[in-house]
XYZ file of C-alpha atoms in Angstrom:
681
model
C -68.580 33.669 1.668
C -69.373 35.018 -1.750
C -66.673 32.878 -3.291
C -68.329 29.579 -2.497
C -71.603 30.680 -4.008
C -69.890 31.947 -7.103
C -67.974 28.687 -7.422
C -71.221 26.709 -7.084
C -72.838 28.925 -9.680
C -69.975 28.456 -12.110
C -70.177 24.704 -11.705
C -73.743 24.751 -12.857
C -76.251 27.548 -12.116
C -78.724 24.944 -10.919
C -76.489 23.205 -8.420
C -78.157 19.866 -8.906
C -77.529 19.785 -12.676
C -75.188 16.803 -12.415
C -77.962 14.243 -12.657
C -81.561 13.672 -13.467
C -84.118 13.705 -10.694
C -85.479 10.263 -9.738
C -89.054 10.068 -10.855
C -88.856 13.227 -13.003
C -90.120 11.397 -16.048
C -92.457 8.976 -14.284
C -96.200 8.942 -15.039
C -98.118 9.552 -18.240
C -100.825 11.888 -17.029
C -102.859 12.406 -13.967
C -106.045 10.670 -15.085
C -109.195 10.352 -12.914
C -108.444 7.263 -10.888
C -107.900 8.952 -7.618
C -108.289 6.833 -4.513
C -110.656 8.595 -2.063
C -110.137 8.445 1.639
C -113.449 7.303 3.085
C -112.852 8.114 6.650
C -111.016 10.674 8.820
C -107.275 9.895 9.035
C -106.222 8.948 12.558
C -102.584 8.089 12.430
C -100.529 7.273 15.537
C -96.815 7.440 16.218
C -94.776 4.426 17.261
C -95.804 4.753 20.920
C -99.444 5.052 19.815
C -100.157 8.141 21.916
C -100.004 11.114 19.551
C -102.321 11.761 16.612
C -100.242 12.795 13.591
C -102.977 14.020 11.293
C -102.858 17.687 10.323
C -105.456 19.446 12.531
C -106.895 22.936 12.758
C -104.448 23.971 15.430
C -101.500 22.805 13.352
C -102.707 24.987 10.528
C -103.455 27.913 12.749
C -100.034 27.949 14.507
C -98.197 27.284 11.250
C -100.057 30.285 9.763
C -98.943 32.351 12.701
C -95.402 31.253 12.380
C -95.259 29.689 15.839
C -95.613 25.931 15.232
C -92.090 25.171 16.435
C -92.460 21.396 16.043
C -94.147 21.411 12.657
C -91.526 18.943 11.474
C -93.300 16.303 13.545
C -96.369 16.690 11.340
C -95.000 17.587 7.906
C -92.596 15.204 6.220
C -92.581 11.407 6.333
C -93.259 9.579 9.623
C -93.504 5.914 10.503
C -97.027 5.460 11.833
C -100.017 3.189 12.519
C -103.540 3.486 11.134
C -106.418 1.027 11.737
C -103.907 -1.422 13.189
C -101.594 -1.316 10.137
C -98.040 -0.054 10.190
C -96.984 2.279 7.409
C -95.834 5.870 6.703
C -97.740 9.096 7.019
C -96.789 11.801 4.555
C -97.713 15.520 4.746
C -96.612 18.548 2.708
C -97.439 22.218 2.437
C -98.333 23.234 -1.110
C -100.927 26.050 -0.767
C -101.296 26.933 -4.431
C -101.213 23.404 -5.923
C -104.227 22.142 -7.856
C -103.537 18.618 -6.588
C -100.707 16.618 -4.956
C -99.941 12.920 -5.046
C -97.212 10.755 -3.561
C -94.923 8.899 -5.965
C -92.059 6.576 -5.233
C -90.289 3.309 -5.939
C -93.135 1.609 -4.068
C -95.774 2.599 -6.669
C -93.747 2.732 -9.838
C -93.650 6.567 -9.638
C -97.323 6.439 -10.832
C -99.020 9.708 -10.105
C -102.483 8.115 -9.969
C -101.900 5.646 -7.100
C -101.447 7.796 -3.959
C -103.445 11.036 -4.240
C -103.134 13.245 -1.139
C -105.972 14.868 0.803
C -105.980 18.645 1.016
C -106.458 20.439 4.329
C -107.584 24.059 4.209
C -107.212 26.866 4.854
C -103.365 26.454 4.742
C -103.210 24.087 1.790
C -101.564 21.144 3.461
C -101.774 17.666 1.924
C -101.453 14.260 3.541
C -101.746 10.540 2.874
C -101.061 7.246 4.769
C -99.416 4.390 2.963
C -99.720 1.035 4.820
C -96.867 -1.531 4.700
C -94.325 0.902 3.328
C -90.784 -0.093 4.417
C -88.096 2.233 5.674
C -85.666 3.164 2.894
C -88.393 3.723 0.302
C -87.673 6.562 -2.138
C -90.394 9.143 -2.748
C -91.324 12.550 -4.070
C -94.407 14.734 -4.298
C -96.012 15.105 -7.725
C -97.538 18.543 -7.746
C -100.102 19.563 -10.331
C -99.820 23.323 -10.593
C -102.550 25.851 -11.160
C -101.394 26.376 -14.726
C -101.378 22.688 -15.544
C -97.721 21.764 -15.137
C -96.559 18.713 -13.221
C -93.586 19.029 -10.821
C -91.700 16.299 -8.980
C -90.473 17.766 -5.688
C -88.379 16.312 -2.911
C -89.845 16.578 0.600
C -88.953 19.968 2.203
C -89.330 18.281 5.673
C -87.814 14.893 4.641
C -85.233 13.521 7.022
C -83.078 11.769 4.403
C -82.322 11.750 0.667
C -80.719 9.444 -1.830
C -77.092 9.995 -2.633
C -76.485 12.548 -5.352
C -76.931 12.644 -8.317
C -80.285 11.124 -7.273
C -82.702 13.641 -5.785
C -85.568 11.685 -4.210
C -86.339 11.767 -0.533
C -86.016 8.605 1.530
C -88.259 7.285 4.263
C -86.423 6.943 7.628
C -87.265 6.793 11.300
C -85.251 9.203 13.468
C -87.221 8.509 16.662
C -85.590 5.314 17.812
C -81.980 6.385 18.391
C -80.899 5.921 22.053
C -78.979 8.928 23.189
C -76.215 8.574 25.777
C -75.165 12.194 26.236
C -77.379 13.136 29.192
C -74.351 14.240 31.267
C -73.303 16.633 28.537
C -76.847 17.980 27.952
C -77.500 18.640 31.617
C -74.155 20.312 32.013
C -74.797 22.504 28.990
C -77.990 23.874 30.498
C -76.035 25.386 33.391
C -73.382 27.125 31.456
C -72.960 30.591 30.097
C -71.129 30.058 26.756
C -69.668 33.564 26.915
C -67.749 32.661 30.104
C -66.703 29.135 28.929
C -63.614 28.249 26.778
C -64.448 27.963 23.126
C -61.818 26.994 20.538
C -63.571 25.801 17.421
C -62.114 23.391 14.835
C -63.925 24.086 11.595
C -64.239 20.850 9.624
C -65.551 19.668 6.283
C -66.132 15.936 6.942
C -65.801 14.899 3.340
C -62.326 16.177 2.917
C -60.780 16.070 6.408
C -59.692 12.465 5.772
C -60.579 10.150 2.932
C -60.416 6.373 2.341
C -58.813 5.145 -0.853
C -61.486 5.118 -3.524
C -63.292 1.842 -4.184
C -66.160 0.737 -6.328
C -68.444 0.697 -3.228
C -67.083 4.093 -2.013
C -65.771 5.996 -5.053
C -65.607 9.287 -3.106
C -63.656 7.738 -0.214
C -65.956 9.361 2.291
C -65.726 8.385 5.943
C -69.099 7.275 7.391
C -70.371 9.560 10.173
C -69.544 6.786 12.704
C -66.001 6.347 11.465
C -65.570 10.083 11.354
C -66.866 10.330 14.947
C -64.068 8.236 16.385
C -61.304 9.830 14.220
C -62.271 13.399 14.788
C -62.951 12.952 18.523
C -59.521 11.469 19.072
C -57.849 14.251 17.108
C -59.749 17.085 18.631
C -59.204 15.832 22.187
C -55.533 15.379 21.491
C -55.215 18.906 20.115
C -57.346 20.561 22.800
C -60.188 22.124 20.846
C -63.504 22.486 22.697
C -65.869 22.349 19.698
C -66.050 21.165 16.091
C -68.024 23.235 13.550
C -69.287 20.976 10.771
C -69.649 22.268 7.222
C -72.108 20.862 4.659
C -74.303 18.644 6.852
C -77.736 19.637 5.472
C -78.434 17.805 2.194
C -77.151 19.576 -0.887
C -76.829 18.555 -4.523
C -73.363 19.818 -5.502
C -70.151 19.091 -3.593
C -68.581 22.304 -4.926
C -71.174 24.403 -3.029
C -69.608 23.066 0.256
C -73.086 22.640 1.593
C -74.059 26.291 1.221
C -76.829 25.633 -1.369
C -79.255 23.475 0.545
C -82.139 21.399 -0.790
C -82.808 19.219 2.306
C -82.952 21.460 5.358
C -84.235 18.639 7.574
C -81.900 15.927 6.236
C -78.307 15.183 7.207
C -76.489 14.578 3.906
C -76.493 10.959 2.792
C -72.830 11.350 1.594
C -71.695 10.112 4.993
C -74.497 7.808 6.108
C -77.946 7.853 7.646
C -79.525 10.311 10.126
C -78.894 7.777 12.880
C -75.259 7.707 11.876
C -75.171 11.483 12.275
C -76.858 11.197 15.642
C -74.164 8.771 16.622
C -71.518 11.333 15.621
C -73.061 14.044 17.844
C -73.615 11.584 20.693
C -70.030 10.322 20.528
C -68.512 13.788 20.483
C -70.648 14.784 23.505
C -69.449 11.676 25.352
C -65.947 12.896 24.711
C -66.852 16.392 26.015
C -66.704 18.035 22.548
C -69.338 20.522 21.453
C -70.931 20.405 18.001
C -71.831 23.514 15.933
C -73.456 23.261 12.509
C -73.309 25.654 9.557
C -76.911 26.800 8.883
C -77.989 28.580 5.721
C -81.225 30.638 5.909
C -79.944 33.176 3.421
C -80.788 31.465 0.184
C -81.446 28.162 -1.624
C -80.775 26.859 -5.126
C -83.072 26.694 -8.111
C -82.849 22.925 -8.598
C -86.057 21.538 -9.986
C -86.549 19.080 -7.085
C -85.910 21.746 -4.435
C -87.858 24.593 -2.767
C -87.818 26.950 -5.733
C -91.349 27.644 -6.999
C -92.393 24.600 -4.994
C -96.029 24.395 -6.055
C -95.596 26.279 -9.252
C -95.627 29.564 -7.404
C -93.159 31.374 -5.107
C -94.024 29.576 -1.893
C -90.728 29.833 -0.037
C -89.144 32.743 -1.865
C -90.079 36.409 -2.456
C -92.173 36.586 -5.586
C -90.494 39.859 -6.733
C -87.119 38.777 -8.215
C -85.615 42.011 -6.928
C -86.080 40.597 -3.476
C -86.366 36.905 -4.226
C -83.115 36.261 -6.081
C -79.420 36.831 -5.496
C -78.037 38.025 -8.879
C -74.425 37.060 -8.037
C -75.201 33.588 -6.741
C -78.018 32.453 -8.978
C -80.097 31.450 -5.949
C -83.456 32.187 -4.353
C -84.096 34.171 -1.179
C -86.460 33.203 1.534
C -89.555 35.347 1.985
C -89.065 36.561 5.531
C -92.378 38.405 5.405
C -94.333 35.181 5.224
C -95.118 33.531 8.554
C -95.042 29.996 7.238
C -91.581 30.481 5.756
C -90.245 31.891 9.014
C -91.869 28.912 10.774
C -90.072 26.528 8.352
C -86.728 28.075 9.241
C -87.207 28.585 13.010
C -88.501 25.030 13.365
C -85.495 23.847 11.359
C -83.090 25.488 13.745
C -84.884 23.905 16.666
C -84.905 20.556 14.843
C -81.099 20.374 14.703
C -80.720 21.527 18.286
C -83.545 19.593 19.941
C -83.683 16.447 17.822
C -79.982 16.074 16.969
C -78.605 17.681 20.136
C -76.255 20.042 18.387
C -74.879 22.757 20.541
C -75.288 25.734 18.237
C -75.728 27.071 14.741
C -73.341 29.324 12.803
C -75.736 31.308 10.654
C -74.278 31.910 7.206
C -74.381 35.211 5.255
C -76.355 37.240 7.727
C -75.505 40.457 5.984
C -77.006 39.263 2.709
C -80.279 38.795 4.562
C -80.290 42.099 6.469
C -79.565 44.398 3.496
C -82.066 44.548 0.626
C -79.308 45.829 -1.736
C -76.708 43.254 -0.794
C -74.951 42.163 -4.015
C -77.428 44.137 -6.101
C -77.006 47.137 -8.412
C -79.361 50.096 -8.733
C -82.716 48.830 -10.088
C -82.148 45.277 -8.789
C -83.526 45.902 -5.308
C -86.649 47.274 -3.630
C -86.427 49.782 -0.714
C -88.345 49.136 2.491
C -91.427 51.182 3.452
C -89.184 53.948 4.779
C -87.073 54.077 1.637
C -84.100 52.383 3.231
C -82.013 49.340 2.465
C -82.738 47.355 5.607
C -84.871 44.237 5.376
C -87.330 44.968 8.209
C -88.910 41.493 7.861
C -85.515 39.809 8.229
C -84.730 41.900 11.352
C -87.945 40.628 12.944
C -87.144 37.096 11.837
C -83.686 37.074 13.558
C -85.160 38.492 16.805
C -87.859 35.804 16.725
C -85.412 33.042 15.761
C -82.798 33.785 18.417
C -85.362 34.444 21.196
C -87.066 31.092 20.626
C -83.915 28.952 20.031
C -81.891 30.356 22.922
C -84.921 30.667 25.228
C -85.795 27.008 24.804
C -82.249 25.716 24.840
C -80.087 27.413 27.471
C -76.370 26.911 26.961
C -76.584 26.668 23.177
C -75.212 29.355 20.857
C -76.420 31.187 17.709
C -73.446 32.609 15.864
C -73.734 35.247 13.142
C -71.423 35.432 10.179
C -72.116 39.139 9.668
C -69.519 41.012 7.652
C -70.614 44.632 8.151
C -70.881 47.064 11.064
C -74.614 46.390 11.655
C -75.211 47.458 15.270
C -76.230 45.132 18.142
C -75.967 41.844 16.311
C -75.424 40.200 19.691
C -77.646 42.744 21.499
C -80.835 41.723 23.248
C -83.954 41.803 20.998
C -85.845 43.791 23.657
C -83.089 46.428 23.273
C -83.389 46.405 19.489
C -80.561 43.879 19.034
C -80.730 40.805 16.811
C -80.262 38.453 19.720
C -77.257 36.354 18.547
C -74.957 34.818 21.080
C -71.776 35.681 19.200
C -70.574 37.190 15.934
C -67.622 36.362 13.695
C -65.065 39.172 13.930
C -64.508 39.703 10.235
C -62.904 43.136 10.769
C -60.199 41.619 13.006
C -59.631 38.885 10.454
C -59.071 41.181 7.542
C -56.736 43.544 9.475
C -54.837 40.578 11.013
C -54.231 38.938 7.674
C -53.193 42.162 5.927
C -50.607 42.712 8.704
C -49.334 39.132 8.645
C -48.815 39.170 4.851
C -46.469 42.181 5.096
C -42.690 41.944 4.880
C -41.640 42.505 8.509
C -39.836 45.688 7.552
C -43.141 47.370 6.613
C -45.035 46.167 9.630
C -43.784 49.210 11.618
C -45.874 51.356 9.316
C -49.015 49.222 9.775
C -48.826 48.666 13.525
C -52.397 49.971 13.909
C -53.848 47.059 11.990
C -53.169 44.919 15.048
C -54.404 47.429 17.599
C -57.425 49.003 15.916
C -59.623 46.032 16.840
C -59.526 46.984 20.517
C -61.493 50.094 19.704
C -64.615 48.004 18.981
C -63.909 44.613 20.606
C -66.563 45.122 23.336
C -69.266 46.365 20.947
C -70.232 42.715 20.214
C -69.523 39.272 21.580
C -66.950 38.134 19.106
C -65.340 34.991 17.713
C -61.925 35.506 16.052
C -62.007 33.415 12.875
C -59.505 32.065 10.394
C -62.083 30.129 8.420
C -62.269 28.039 5.203
C -63.090 31.179 3.254
C -59.545 32.482 3.911
C -57.690 29.519 2.332
C -59.489 29.040 -0.987
C -59.713 30.671 -4.417
C -56.071 31.759 -4.746
C -55.931 33.282 -1.282
C -53.222 30.736 -0.249
C -53.078 28.596 2.752
C -52.218 30.272 6.080
C -48.552 29.241 5.958
C -48.176 30.505 2.402
C -49.661 33.897 3.303
C -46.628 34.441 5.594
C -43.623 36.408 4.248
C -40.073 35.191 4.103
C -38.359 31.906 3.352
C -39.267 28.484 4.700
C -38.351 28.854 8.390
C -39.512 32.424 8.476
C -43.013 31.439 7.361
C -43.384 29.048 10.266
C -42.011 31.548 12.735
C -44.441 34.208 11.480
C -47.393 31.893 11.715
C -46.596 30.861 15.275
C -46.447 34.577 16.233
C -49.737 35.230 14.493
C -51.562 32.328 16.135
C -50.171 33.489 19.574
C -51.575 36.993 19.024
C -54.928 35.431 18.016
C -55.039 33.227 21.139
C -54.227 36.151 23.447
C -56.701 38.572 21.919
C -60.177 38.811 23.536
C -62.801 36.646 21.846
C -63.566 32.932 21.227
C -61.476 31.296 18.508
C -62.028 29.354 15.253
C -59.380 27.769 13.037
C -60.076 25.837 9.865
C -58.842 22.306 9.544
C -55.316 21.793 8.269
C -54.051 25.231 9.299
C -53.038 23.837 12.702
C -50.207 21.897 11.022
C -49.455 24.403 8.318
C -51.232 22.784 5.328
C -49.385 23.941 2.224
C -52.111 23.675 -0.377
C -55.289 25.662 -0.494
C -58.264 23.717 0.701
C -60.320 21.712 -1.795
C -63.460 19.688 -1.042
C -62.260 17.082 -3.559
C -59.231 15.858 -1.638
C -58.226 15.114 1.977
C -55.853 17.296 3.929
C -52.112 16.806 3.365
C -51.555 14.622 6.468
C -48.280 13.345 5.023
C -46.792 16.734 5.907
C -46.743 15.643 9.582
C -43.742 13.498 8.683
C -41.782 16.723 8.109
C -40.228 18.427 11.116
C -41.575 21.970 10.737
C -45.154 20.753 10.259
C -45.319 18.546 13.369
C -43.583 21.324 15.323
C -46.318 23.714 14.201
C -48.954 21.177 15.282
C -47.180 20.894 18.655
C -47.307 24.662 19.032
C -50.995 25.010 18.289
C -51.643 22.171 20.750
C -49.639 24.054 23.349
C -51.581 27.253 22.617
C -54.912 25.396 23.012
C -53.755 23.759 26.254
C -52.696 27.105 27.604
C -56.106 28.497 26.653
C -58.060 25.818 28.470
C -55.870 25.884 31.548
C -56.044 29.613 32.181
C -59.527 31.180 32.600
C -57.894 34.594 32.089
C -58.059 33.784 28.358
C -61.775 33.288 28.163
C -63.755 34.329 31.277
C -63.667 38.083 30.559
C -63.748 38.137 26.783
C -66.539 40.702 26.844
C -65.364 42.809 29.799
C -62.749 45.596 29.254
C -61.246 44.588 32.621
C -60.044 41.339 31.040
C -57.531 42.908 28.693
C -54.823 45.526 29.191
C -52.177 46.809 26.795
C -48.703 46.980 28.253
C -47.244 48.527 25.103
C -49.481 48.979 22.062
C -47.171 51.561 20.458
C -43.814 49.805 19.956
C -44.129 50.094 16.168
C -40.456 50.657 15.555
C -39.681 47.144 16.795
C -43.107 45.601 15.907
C -43.471 44.128 19.352
C -46.824 43.812 21.133
C -47.209 43.241 24.892
C -50.479 42.936 26.714
C -52.057 41.265 29.796
C -55.108 39.044 30.082
C -56.697 39.372 33.526
C -58.719 36.610 35.216
C -61.866 37.250 37.202
C -60.136 36.246 40.398
C -56.914 38.221 39.833
C -54.976 34.942 39.958
C -53.016 33.355 37.112
C -53.031 36.454 34.917
C -51.055 36.158 31.720
C -48.504 38.506 30.138
C -47.929 38.172 26.342
C -44.875 39.481 24.533
C -44.815 38.892 20.765
C -42.074 39.930 18.351
C -43.225 40.281 14.700
C -39.745 40.833 13.204
C -36.709 38.606 12.534
C -34.685 40.804 14.829
C -33.724 39.342 18.214
C -34.015 41.582 21.273
C -31.750 40.058 23.915
C -32.022 43.134 26.118
C -35.808 43.485 25.914
C -37.539 44.911 28.943
C -41.227 44.814 29.576
C -43.147 46.933 32.043
C -45.396 45.158 34.536
C -48.044 46.169 37.069
C -46.695 44.560 40.138
C -43.388 43.769 41.816
C -44.027 40.012 41.536
C -42.456 36.828 40.217
C -43.336 36.209 36.564
C -43.219 32.588 35.453
C -42.553 31.648 31.824
C -45.358 29.233 30.736
C -44.870 29.237 26.991
C -41.893 30.024 24.809
C -41.902 29.641 21.017
C -38.152 29.122 21.247
C -38.559 25.598 22.701
C -37.118 22.832 20.434
C -40.451 21.015 20.350
C -41.748 24.077 18.475
C -38.803 24.444 16.146
C -36.985 27.005 18.332
C -33.325 27.157 19.194
C -33.806 25.474 22.570
C -31.688 28.055 24.247
C -31.760 27.654 27.995
C -33.487 30.508 29.852
C -34.849 30.982 33.392
C -38.386 29.788 34.192
C -39.017 32.683 36.598
C -38.352 36.461 36.393
C -38.422 38.844 39.334
C -39.756 42.285 38.507
C -37.685 45.139 39.870
C -38.378 48.801 40.513
C -37.318 50.118 37.113
C -39.703 52.221 34.989
C -40.629 50.848 31.602
C -43.686 51.139 29.336
C -45.032 53.738 31.733
C -45.025 51.395 34.689
C -42.916 51.465 37.806
C -41.726 47.831 37.613
C -40.222 45.746 34.857
C -38.013 42.778 34.078
C -35.688 41.866 31.241
C -36.157 38.951 28.848
C -34.055 37.554 26.007
C -36.634 37.855 23.190
C -35.633 35.877 20.032
C -36.527 36.762 16.492
C -40.245 36.233 15.943
C -40.265 35.252 19.601
C -43.376 34.642 21.669
C -43.243 34.530 25.449
C -46.169 34.124 27.828
C -45.760 34.651 31.554
C -48.070 33.798 34.451
C -48.328 36.106 37.495
C-alpha cells in the first residue's frame, strides 16, 4: 500500500504535475459584469418530475451528513428550465467569496456565468441553457483572501483525458441496464456463504493494443475490455473481478490511489456509459464487480479537492491531522458532516448508480490511527490522549451501516493491516461493520514460508499454521495482491526457491494451500500463469508466456483449483465457522507436509488436502482419516496437464483400520515431490 503512494510522490509530489490545467490561465479579472438571476431557479430533470434546485432540506441533510443522494443535486446535470434544455451546475464552496462557471462554452471567461449562493451551507448553482453534452468546465472560485482558483467539479461524472484537468458534462441517466436477474439474485445472497474468488485487475495494463496516434497508450475501451475480461474470467472460473484505478486520477503511476474525481470513472478507458456497459456485461455473465475505493487521502493537485475554496474544506485544517507526510497527500476531515456525506454518498453512488457489487476500501489503518506514518510531534492525540481517530471510527460505522443496509448482498472490504479488533464486527457491538477484511497477516507469513529453501521450512512450519489461531476473529479474504509483485518484491513465480521446474512446483503447492485455507480468495492478474516480470502499469501482462509449456500448465492448474472451489461448497460455505476446517496433521514439520479437511454444511463431499512442501517424494505416505470410507482423488498436481509425471494411480482409496495421525483409520498414497492431492469423501 505505502509503496504505491511513495511511487506517486516520487513521480511528482503533486500527482497532476504532468500538464497544465485547462482554463487555469483563462480570464483577466472578475470585473463587475455579473449576470443576476431575476427569478427563482426551477430546474427539472429529463422526465420533468423532480426539481433539481438546491433547497433548504438539501442543505439541512447535507449539513447533518445524511443526504445520501446529494450527487443528484451537486455536480452537472442535464436539465430543463423555462422550456429550455441545458445543464444545471451546483457546487459546495462554503468559504468562497464568489463562484462562477467557466468552460469551453464561454471562453473560460469568469464574468459570463456567475453562480448564485445558497446559505447557510454555502452552495452555489447556475443553469446554462443550450449547453451540449461533452462541454468542458471548471469552477472559478474567488477566495476570501482575493485569490482565484480553477477547480474541477468534486461531483462531476466525467473528466477530460489527462494531462487535461477540466470536468466534462455528461448524462449518466439514460443507460439501459440489463442485469436485473443478477441484481435480484444478489439481494437474496449472503456473501459470506457464497463462493468468492477475486481476480484483481488493472484495466490499463491487463492487455494493450499496439500504440497508435489515436490511442498512444494502447488502452482497451471499457466495452472492449468487458468482452475480453468476461471471457477470460469465465474460462478460468473466478467469481469476481476487482478493478483498480477506476475513479479519475491524474497520474498513471499512482495506480488510481490518488483520486481527483471521486464521482467520475476515469476517461482513460471511455465514458461513464462505457463503464456502465462493462459492469452490465459482467453481470450478464454472472461475474461480480468490486471497485477499489480510496477515502484515506487525496492529492494536492491545484484542480482537485485540496483547499477547494481557498480553505481546508475537505481536509483537516491542522496539517498534523490533514496531511500524510510520507505520501504528500491530504487527509479527509472525518469530523465534518459534509465531508462524511461526500464520501458515504460516493460509496452509494458506485453501488446504486453503477451497480457495482462491493468496494474494497483502501488503507483503512491509515485512517484509524492518528499516528499512522507520522513521527512524534507530527500527530495530534484524541480527546483521551490516544492514537485512535474517533471521528473515523464513527465514519466507518455510519458508512457500512448505510451502504450494506440499503444494498443487501453487496460487500464492503477493508484493507486493514493491523490487529484492530472487530473490523468485520457489527457496529452495534462496537465493530466497524465491514463485510470482510484482507488477511494481511496470513499473506506475510505465507510468503515468508514460500520463499524459504525447502530444507529450512521444517524450522518455520508454524508460519503456515499460526493463522488458524485467529482465522475466526474476522471474516477474511486471503490475498496475493498487486502490492506483493511490485517494487523489487518479485513476481510470485520468482519468489519461489529452486531452479526452473522447482519454482513452478512450489507455486502450485502454495496456491493449493491458499485455496484450501478458510477465507475468500484474491489473486492479482498474471500470477495465475506465473508472470515472470514484476507488474508495471506501463505495459501489458506477458501473455506470450502462455506459449511456453510450464506457464500454460500453471494456468491449467489454477483453473482446476478454481473449478474445484466452485464445485465443492465445503471450500466456502463455512469459512467463518470452526466446524468447517479440521487439521489432520499440523505438526509434520520434519517432512513439511500439511494435511487438513474442509467440511461442508451437509457433511457430504468433504475434502481432504495433502500438500508436500519439499522436493522429497513420499511413496509410502499414510494419512489419518476420520471415517472408514472410500476416498476419491479429485485433484492431483502430478497430472501431465499440470506439468506432473502423469504416473498412473488409483482414483479411489479405501481407508482401513490402522492408526495414523491420532486417528483410527488411514490409507496410503504415493505422494510425489511437491505433491498436492485432494480427496473427496
